[in-house]
Structures are given as structure tokens and as C-alpha cells.
mmCIF file of C-alpha atoms in Angstrom:
data_model
loop_
_atom_site.group_PDB
_atom_site.id
_atom_site.type_symbol
_atom_site.label_atom_id
_atom_site.label_comp_id
_atom_site.label_asym_id
_atom_site.label_seq_id
_atom_site.Cartn_x
_atom_site.Cartn_y
_atom_site.Cartn_z
ATOM 1 C CA GLY A 1 0.060 -0.060 -0.358
ATOM 2 C CA LEU A 2 0.812 3.664 0.253
ATOM 3 C CA ARG A 3 3.824 4.180 2.104
ATOM 4 C CA ILE A 4 5.348 8.167 3.534
ATOM 5 C CA PRO A 5 9.122 7.826 3.162
ATOM 6 C CA SER A 6 11.597 7.398 5.630
ATOM 7 C CA PHE A 7 13.402 10.684 4.760
ATOM 8 C CA THR A 8 9.750 13.144 5.279
ATOM 9 C CA GLN A 9 9.384 13.909 8.877
ATOM 10 C CA THR A 10 5.410 14.111 9.317
ATOM 11 C CA TYR A 11 3.627 15.853 12.917
ATOM 12 C CA LEU A 12 -0.849 15.319 12.608
ATOM 13 C CA SER A 13 -1.514 18.339 15.029
ATOM 14 C CA PRO A 14 -5.325 19.396 15.054
ATOM 15 C CA GLY A 15 -6.522 22.666 16.343
ATOM 16 C CA SER A 16 -8.271 21.208 19.139
ATOM 17 C CA GLY A 17 -9.839 17.742 20.124
ATOM 18 C CA VAL A 18 -13.082 18.384 18.092
ATOM 19 C CA VAL A 19 -11.081 17.378 15.173
ATOM 20 C CA THR A 20 -9.608 14.958 16.490
ATOM 21 C CA THR A 21 -13.356 13.432 17.641
ATOM 22 C CA TYR A 22 -14.283 13.486 13.760
ATOM 23 C CA LEU A 23 -11.260 12.456 12.640
ATOM 24 C CA ARG A 24 -12.094 9.458 14.430
ATOM 25 C CA GLU A 25 -15.792 8.708 14.299
ATOM 26 C CA SER A 26 -15.080 9.436 10.230
ATOM 27 C CA GLY A 27 -12.860 6.468 10.274
ATOM 28 C CA THR A 28 -9.942 9.001 8.172
ATOM 29 C CA LEU A 29 -7.244 8.805 11.781
ATOM 30 C CA LYS A 30 -7.555 4.274 11.036
ATOM 31 C CA SER A 31 -6.218 5.795 7.716
ATOM 32 C CA LEU A 32 -3.936 8.550 8.652
ATOM 33 C CA GLU A 33 -2.751 6.017 11.385
ATOM 34 C CA LYS A 34 -1.504 3.186 8.632
ATOM 35 C CA LEU A 35 0.669 5.881 7.167
ATOM 36 C CA GLY A 36 2.445 6.743 10.194
ATOM 37 C CA LEU A 37 0.807 9.504 11.356
ATOM 38 C CA HIS A 38 -0.291 9.996 15.027
ATOM 39 C CA VAL A 39 -2.421 12.792 16.491
ATOM 40 C CA THR A 40 0.751 14.313 18.707
ATOM 41 C CA GLY A 41 -0.480 17.541 19.972
ATOM 42 C CA TYR A 42 -2.626 20.145 20.035
ATOM 43 C CA GLY A 43 -2.502 23.597 18.102
ATOM 44 C CA CYS A 44 1.249 25.178 18.054
ATOM 45 C CA ASN A 45 2.296 21.306 19.636
ATOM 46 C CA GLU A 46 4.259 20.926 16.065
ATOM 47 C CA CYS A 47 5.557 24.966 15.738
ATOM 48 C CA ILE A 48 7.579 24.200 18.734
ATOM 49 C CA GLN A 49 8.178 20.268 18.616
ATOM 50 C CA ASN A 50 11.977 19.049 20.205
ATOM 51 C CA GLU A 51 13.724 17.798 17.145
ATOM 52 C CA GLU A 52 16.032 16.261 19.559
ATOM 53 C CA THR A 53 13.761 13.421 20.916
ATOM 54 C CA ASN A 54 11.423 13.846 17.872
ATOM 55 C CA GLY A 55 12.204 14.899 14.223
ATOM 56 C CA LEU A 56 14.638 12.797 12.046
ATOM 57 C CA LYS A 57 16.610 10.197 12.442
ATOM 58 C CA PRO A 58 20.248 11.635 12.590
ATOM 59 C CA ASP A 59 21.730 9.930 9.126
ATOM 60 C CA ILE A 60 19.428 12.144 8.020
ATOM 61 C CA LYS A 61 20.242 15.310 9.479
ATOM 62 C CA GLN A 62 23.991 14.452 9.324
ATOM 63 C CA PHE A 63 23.419 13.341 4.808
ATOM 64 C CA VAL A 64 21.551 16.952 5.158
ATOM 65 C CA ASN A 65 24.113 19.338 6.608
ATOM 66 C CA GLU A 66 26.841 17.491 5.085
ATOM 67 C CA ASN A 67 25.283 18.013 1.186
ATOM 68 C CA ASN A 68 23.387 22.135 1.769
ATOM 69 C CA LEU A 69 20.581 20.252 0.822
ATOM 70 C CA ILE A 70 17.600 22.498 -0.080
ATOM 71 C CA THR A 71 14.788 20.932 2.562
ATOM 72 C CA ILE A 72 11.051 21.984 2.305
ATOM 73 C CA GLY A 73 8.256 22.247 4.633
ATOM 74 C CA MET A 74 4.578 21.816 3.809
ATOM 75 C CA ILE A 75 1.798 22.626 6.452
ATOM 76 C CA SER A 76 -1.889 23.309 6.992
ATOM 77 C CA GLY A 77 -1.183 26.152 9.709
ATOM 78 C CA THR A 78 -0.538 28.894 9.784
ATOM 79 C CA ARG A 79 3.358 29.475 10.521
ATOM 80 C CA GLN A 80 4.735 29.131 7.210
ATOM 81 C CA THR A 81 8.121 30.443 8.071
ATOM 82 C CA GLN A 82 11.321 28.477 7.784
ATOM 83 C CA GLN A 83 11.980 28.483 11.853
ATOM 84 C CA ARG A 84 9.451 26.063 12.164
ATOM 85 C CA HIS A 85 12.729 23.682 11.978
ATOM 86 C CA SER A 86 16.062 23.888 12.192
ATOM 87 C CA LEU A 87 16.827 22.547 8.898
ATOM 88 C CA ILE A 88 14.272 23.562 6.487
ATOM 89 C CA LYS A 89 14.943 26.533 4.069
ATOM 90 C CA ALA A 90 11.805 26.752 2.971
ATOM 91 C CA ASN A 91 8.624 26.260 3.804
ATOM 92 C CA TYR A 92 5.041 26.528 2.366
ATOM 93 C CA VAL A 93 1.149 26.511 3.586
ATOM 94 C CA THR A 94 -0.976 24.350 1.429
ATOM 95 C CA SER A 95 -4.290 22.208 2.682
ATOM 96 C CA PRO A 96 -4.316 19.024 4.521
ATOM 97 C CA PRO A 97 -5.195 16.424 2.014
ATOM 98 C CA LEU A 98 -2.108 18.459 -0.212
ATOM 99 C CA VAL A 99 0.730 18.084 2.989
ATOM 100 C CA LEU A 100 -0.499 14.435 2.446
ATOM 101 C CA ALA A 101 0.063 14.352 -0.960
ATOM 102 C CA TYR A 102 3.745 15.291 -0.873
ATOM 103 C CA ALA A 103 4.259 13.386 2.370
ATOM 104 C CA LEU A 104 3.289 10.761 0.359
ATOM 105 C CA ALA A 105 5.525 11.843 -2.867
ATOM 106 C CA GLY A 106 8.241 12.749 -0.969
ATOM 107 C CA ASN A 107 9.000 15.551 -3.145
ATOM 108 C CA VAL A 108 8.176 19.182 -3.203
ATOM 109 C CA LEU A 109 8.881 18.805 -6.877
ATOM 110 C CA THR A 110 6.590 16.047 -7.672
ATOM 111 C CA ASP A 111 3.675 17.777 -10.313
ATOM 112 C CA LEU A 112 0.585 15.797 -8.826
ATOM 113 C CA GLU A 113 -1.225 16.062 -11.732
ATOM 114 C CA GLN A 114 0.959 13.786 -13.995
ATOM 115 C CA GLU A 115 2.814 12.488 -11.723
ATOM 116 C CA THR A 116 2.236 9.259 -9.261
ATOM 117 C CA ILE A 117 2.731 9.669 -5.779
ATOM 118 C CA GLY A 118 2.921 5.863 -4.593
ATOM 119 C CA VAL A 119 2.359 2.506 -5.932
ATOM 120 C CA ASP A 120 -0.112 0.090 -4.684
ATOM 121 C CA ASN A 121 -0.235 -2.712 -7.056
ATOM 122 C CA LYS A 122 -0.780 -0.085 -9.853
ATOM 123 C CA ASN A 123 0.846 3.398 -10.340
ATOM 124 C CA LEU A 124 -2.226 5.855 -7.450
ATOM 125 C CA PHE A 125 -2.145 9.273 -8.865
ATOM 126 C CA LEU A 126 -3.641 12.550 -6.622
ATOM 127 C CA LYS A 127 -7.349 11.853 -8.781
ATOM 128 C CA ASP A 128 -7.243 8.054 -6.828
ATOM 129 C CA ILE A 129 -6.784 9.250 -3.532
ATOM 130 C CA TRP A 130 -8.848 12.691 -3.943
ATOM 131 C CA PRO A 131 -12.176 12.165 -2.017
ATOM 132 C CA SER A 132 -15.116 13.930 -4.158
ATOM 133 C CA ARG A 133 -17.396 16.615 -2.597
ATOM 134 C CA GLN A 134 -20.413 14.697 -2.342
ATOM 135 C CA ILE A 135 -18.093 12.245 -0.175
ATOM 136 C CA VAL A 136 -16.485 15.022 2.224
ATOM 137 C CA GLU A 137 -20.519 16.766 2.369
ATOM 138 C CA GLU A 138 -21.804 13.058 3.561
ATOM 139 C CA ILE A 139 -19.078 13.061 6.530
ATOM 140 C CA GLU A 140 -19.993 16.660 7.598
ATOM 141 C CA ASP A 141 -23.556 15.858 7.812
ATOM 142 C CA GLU A 142 -23.393 12.317 9.702
ATOM 143 C CA ILE A 143 -20.057 13.343 11.588
ATOM 144 C CA ILE A 144 -19.834 16.527 12.519
ATOM 145 C CA ILE A 145 -22.554 17.826 13.090
ATOM 146 C CA LYS A 146 -24.054 20.237 16.385
ATOM 147 C CA LYS A 147 -24.658 17.509 19.010
ATOM 148 C CA LEU A 148 -20.793 16.035 18.783
ATOM 149 C CA LEU A 149 -19.627 20.088 18.758
ATOM 150 C CA ASN A 150 -22.033 20.660 22.122
ATOM 151 C CA GLN A 151 -20.458 17.566 23.376
ATOM 152 C CA ILE A 152 -17.205 18.135 23.651
ATOM 153 C CA HIS A 153 -17.302 21.821 25.120
ATOM 154 C CA GLU A 154 -19.312 20.610 27.511
ATOM 155 C CA ASN A 155 -16.746 18.666 28.715
ATOM 156 C CA ILE A 156 -14.018 21.405 28.815
ATOM 157 C CA GLN A 157 -15.096 22.861 32.468
ATOM 158 C CA THR A 158 -14.807 19.008 33.648
ATOM 159 C CA GLY A 159 -11.431 18.962 32.331
ATOM 160 C CA ASN A 160 -8.943 16.255 33.056
ATOM 161 C CA PRO A 161 -7.307 15.241 36.462
ATOM 162 C CA GLN A 162 -3.897 16.561 35.647
ATOM 163 C CA TRP A 163 -5.616 20.140 34.819
ATOM 164 C CA ASN A 164 -7.802 19.328 38.459
ATOM 165 C CA SER A 165 -4.476 18.767 40.455
ATOM 166 C CA ILE A 166 -2.528 22.128 39.815
ATOM 167 C CA ARG A 167 -2.480 23.871 42.570
ATOM 168 C CA ILE A 168 -3.555 28.298 42.097
ATOM 169 C CA PRO A 169 -1.301 30.372 44.367
ATOM 170 C CA SER A 170 -4.240 32.450 45.838
ATOM 171 C CA ILE A 171 -3.032 36.222 46.252
ATOM 172 C CA HIS A 172 -5.585 38.937 47.801
ATOM 173 C CA LEU A 173 -8.800 38.405 46.225
ATOM 174 C CA TYR A 174 -8.191 36.095 42.903
ATOM 175 C CA PRO A 175 -5.237 33.993 40.991
ATOM 176 C CA GLN A 176 -2.381 35.813 39.447
ATOM 177 C CA TYR A 177 0.464 34.219 38.281
ATOM 178 C CA PRO A 178 3.775 34.153 40.660
ATOM 179 C CA TRP A 179 6.901 35.709 38.734
ATOM 180 C CA ALA A 180 9.779 34.896 39.341
ATOM 181 C CA GLU A 181 12.395 37.464 39.444
ATOM 182 C CA TYR A 182 15.108 36.221 37.701
ATOM 183 C CA SER A 183 13.476 34.137 34.899
ATOM 184 C CA THR A 184 15.185 34.434 31.829
ATOM 185 C CA TYR A 185 12.387 33.223 30.049
ATOM 186 C CA ILE A 186 9.231 35.249 31.023
ATOM 187 C CA LYS A 187 8.795 38.374 32.923
ATOM 188 C CA ARG A 188 6.655 40.477 35.028
ATOM 189 C CA PRO A 189 5.516 43.202 32.385
ATOM 190 C CA PRO A 190 5.917 46.825 34.599
ATOM 191 C CA PHE A 191 3.357 48.123 32.271
ATOM 192 C CA PHE A 192 0.031 48.276 35.135
ATOM 193 C CA ASP A 193 2.554 48.815 37.954
ATOM 194 C CA THR A 194 0.675 52.556 38.402
ATOM 195 C CA ILE A 195 -2.432 51.090 37.417
ATOM 196 C CA ALA A 196 -2.463 48.208 40.331
ATOM 197 C CA LYS A 197 -0.623 50.734 42.745
ATOM 198 C CA HIS A 198 -4.200 53.834 42.579
ATOM 199 C CA ASN A 199 -6.523 51.074 42.231
ATOM 200 C CA PRO A 200 -5.487 47.279 43.576
ATOM 201 C CA LEU A 201 -9.337 46.158 43.194
ATOM 202 C CA SER A 202 -9.338 46.823 39.993
ATOM 203 C CA LYS A 203 -10.496 44.194 36.917
ATOM 204 C CA THR A 204 -10.808 46.193 34.276
ATOM 205 C CA ILE A 205 -7.578 48.616 32.539
ATOM 206 C CA CYS A 206 -8.604 51.185 29.742
ATOM 207 C CA ILE A 207 -5.250 51.922 27.792
ATOM 208 C CA ASP A 208 -5.469 55.367 25.800
ATOM 209 C CA ASN A 209 -3.097 55.849 22.428
ATOM 210 C CA ALA A 210 -0.326 52.669 23.479
ATOM 211 C CA ARG A 211 2.608 53.107 20.788
ATOM 212 C CA VAL A 212 3.252 49.676 18.429
ATOM 213 C CA LEU A 213 6.628 47.790 20.793
ATOM 214 C CA LEU A 214 7.431 45.621 17.601
ATOM 215 C CA TYR A 215 7.073 46.895 13.603
ATOM 216 C CA LEU A 216 8.609 43.313 12.057
ATOM 217 C CA GLY A 217 8.761 41.872 8.813
ATOM 218 C CA ASP A 218 7.564 38.924 7.415
ATOM 219 C CA ASP A 219 9.872 36.830 8.573
ATOM 220 C CA VAL A 220 10.423 37.682 11.815
ATOM 221 C CA SER A 221 7.955 34.976 13.951
ATOM 222 C CA THR A 222 6.912 34.528 17.616
ATOM 223 C CA ASP A 223 9.917 31.890 17.948
ATOM 224 C CA HIS A 224 12.916 35.356 17.064
ATOM 225 C CA ILE A 225 10.878 37.106 20.160
ATOM 226 C CA SER A 226 10.660 33.986 22.264
ATOM 227 C CA PRO A 227 12.074 31.109 21.356
ATOM 228 C CA ALA A 228 10.040 28.050 22.969
ATOM 229 C CA GLY A 229 10.954 24.904 20.993
ATOM 230 C CA SER A 230 14.847 23.464 20.352
ATOM 231 C CA ILE A 231 17.642 25.943 20.789
ATOM 232 C CA SER A 232 20.230 25.979 18.326
ATOM 233 C CA ARG A 233 23.635 26.113 20.094
ATOM 234 C CA THR A 234 24.972 29.070 17.686
ATOM 235 C CA CYS A 235 21.596 31.698 17.806
ATOM 236 C CA PRO A 236 22.013 34.916 20.223
ATOM 237 C CA THR A 237 19.269 33.501 22.742
ATOM 238 C CA ALA A 238 21.507 30.171 23.414
ATOM 239 C CA LYS A 239 24.409 32.647 23.685
ATOM 240 C CA TYR A 240 21.902 34.875 26.144
ATOM 241 C CA LEU A 241 21.592 31.797 28.102
ATOM 242 C CA SER A 242 24.834 30.644 28.486
ATOM 243 C CA GLN A 243 25.413 34.049 30.106
ATOM 244 C CA LYS A 244 23.003 33.366 32.178
ATOM 245 C CA GLY A 245 23.846 29.737 33.805
#
């Protein structure tokens, strides 16, 4: 049957648990898992994935680096900058079915209209696996229904044992984040000190004529500002953290 090449790194990170539910109920998730696509997290989980523990095989990384290969990423999310992975030279956004098609092909230079994307007793083309609009609408009508969405949203407040066991520090009248003075990751912003001093019980803040803090170009992502994933040993962030011990 169809297989995703071993040199292609894949992640399945739905936007929410709702998506996972209708993927499972429609039988789509089972087919994806046969291809090696298991749900690894939600939302931005894979945007900050740890390449050292959940990435390409070391020999593939070495081959890419030694030969200075132009490696490409294909995603169906909103973060298309190449910084999503240290080895990626370019990143492109497309629909989820096309992401899967290119993963099967293993090469973005593949002409999906003319070239095969795999073999299953015969050569398979994109048109052979692309569902018709009728099939999609039937699944939508049967699976993605209001009852399903309401059921999941009703359980949001219930949480789970891990979430419910988190201890919340109580300061004054309502919980506040326990800021660490020497944290290298997140600092207590000073912007609201004056407001809190004059009206400590107020939960509403009126901000007028606020200035832009950062005005950045297209190739700058939030990971440049506050890295949350793997940090290269040679980048400025690593140097800063080393200086902090």
C-alpha cells in the first residue's frame, strides 16, 4: 500500500479535540495512523516541537547538513516561516489533503497532476485518492454535527485529573501568576504597576494611545522573539542563556 518515505518527517497536530473526534468517528484517523500519522498534540504543539527527541533520524540530518540540501516544509497551519525546523530552508502553506499528498510523494517538485505519488499494486495519482465533494459532504452531515460539538464543549469545564490537580496560588482576592524574579523566559511586565497602585481592586484597564512595541517584517516569527522550541547552540538566544548560567 501507500507509504510515506522514511526521510519525510510528519506530524499530525489538530487545532482542537473536536477535530480529532470527527477524524476518529469518520474513520479517517485510522487510515492516517496506518501511514504513521498519529496525533502528537494540538494547536501550536508542533510549531515548538523538540527536534532532538521527536525529529529526523541522525543520519538523515547529517546527510542534509553535509550536502547543504534545500529541504522544504509543507504545512496546513498558519506558521509558514522556515524557522519551524532548523533544517528547513523554505516552508509552504497548503490544504491538509495536499500536505498528505506531498508527504506521500516525498518531493515538492512532484507534479501531482501528472506524476505518481505511490504504488499499491498499480501506480497511484492524486486523482485516485482525492475524495469527491459528495463524499466530503456526506461525512460532514453524518459526523460533524451540532450535537458532537456541543458534547465536546460541555466537557471543557470538566477538565481532566492532571489539569484539576494543578495548585493555584491565591494572592489577595483572585489567583495571580507567581513571577520568578530571575526567570530567563518570562518576566513580570511593568506596564500595569501604576494602575494597580492607584486602584488595586480594579479588574478592568483602559489603555489609550498605546505605542507599537514591535514592528517586524514578514520573516520574523514569535519564535525569534521568545523561542519556545529547540534552541540552536549557535543562535543569540543560546549565547544569552549560557551567560545566565
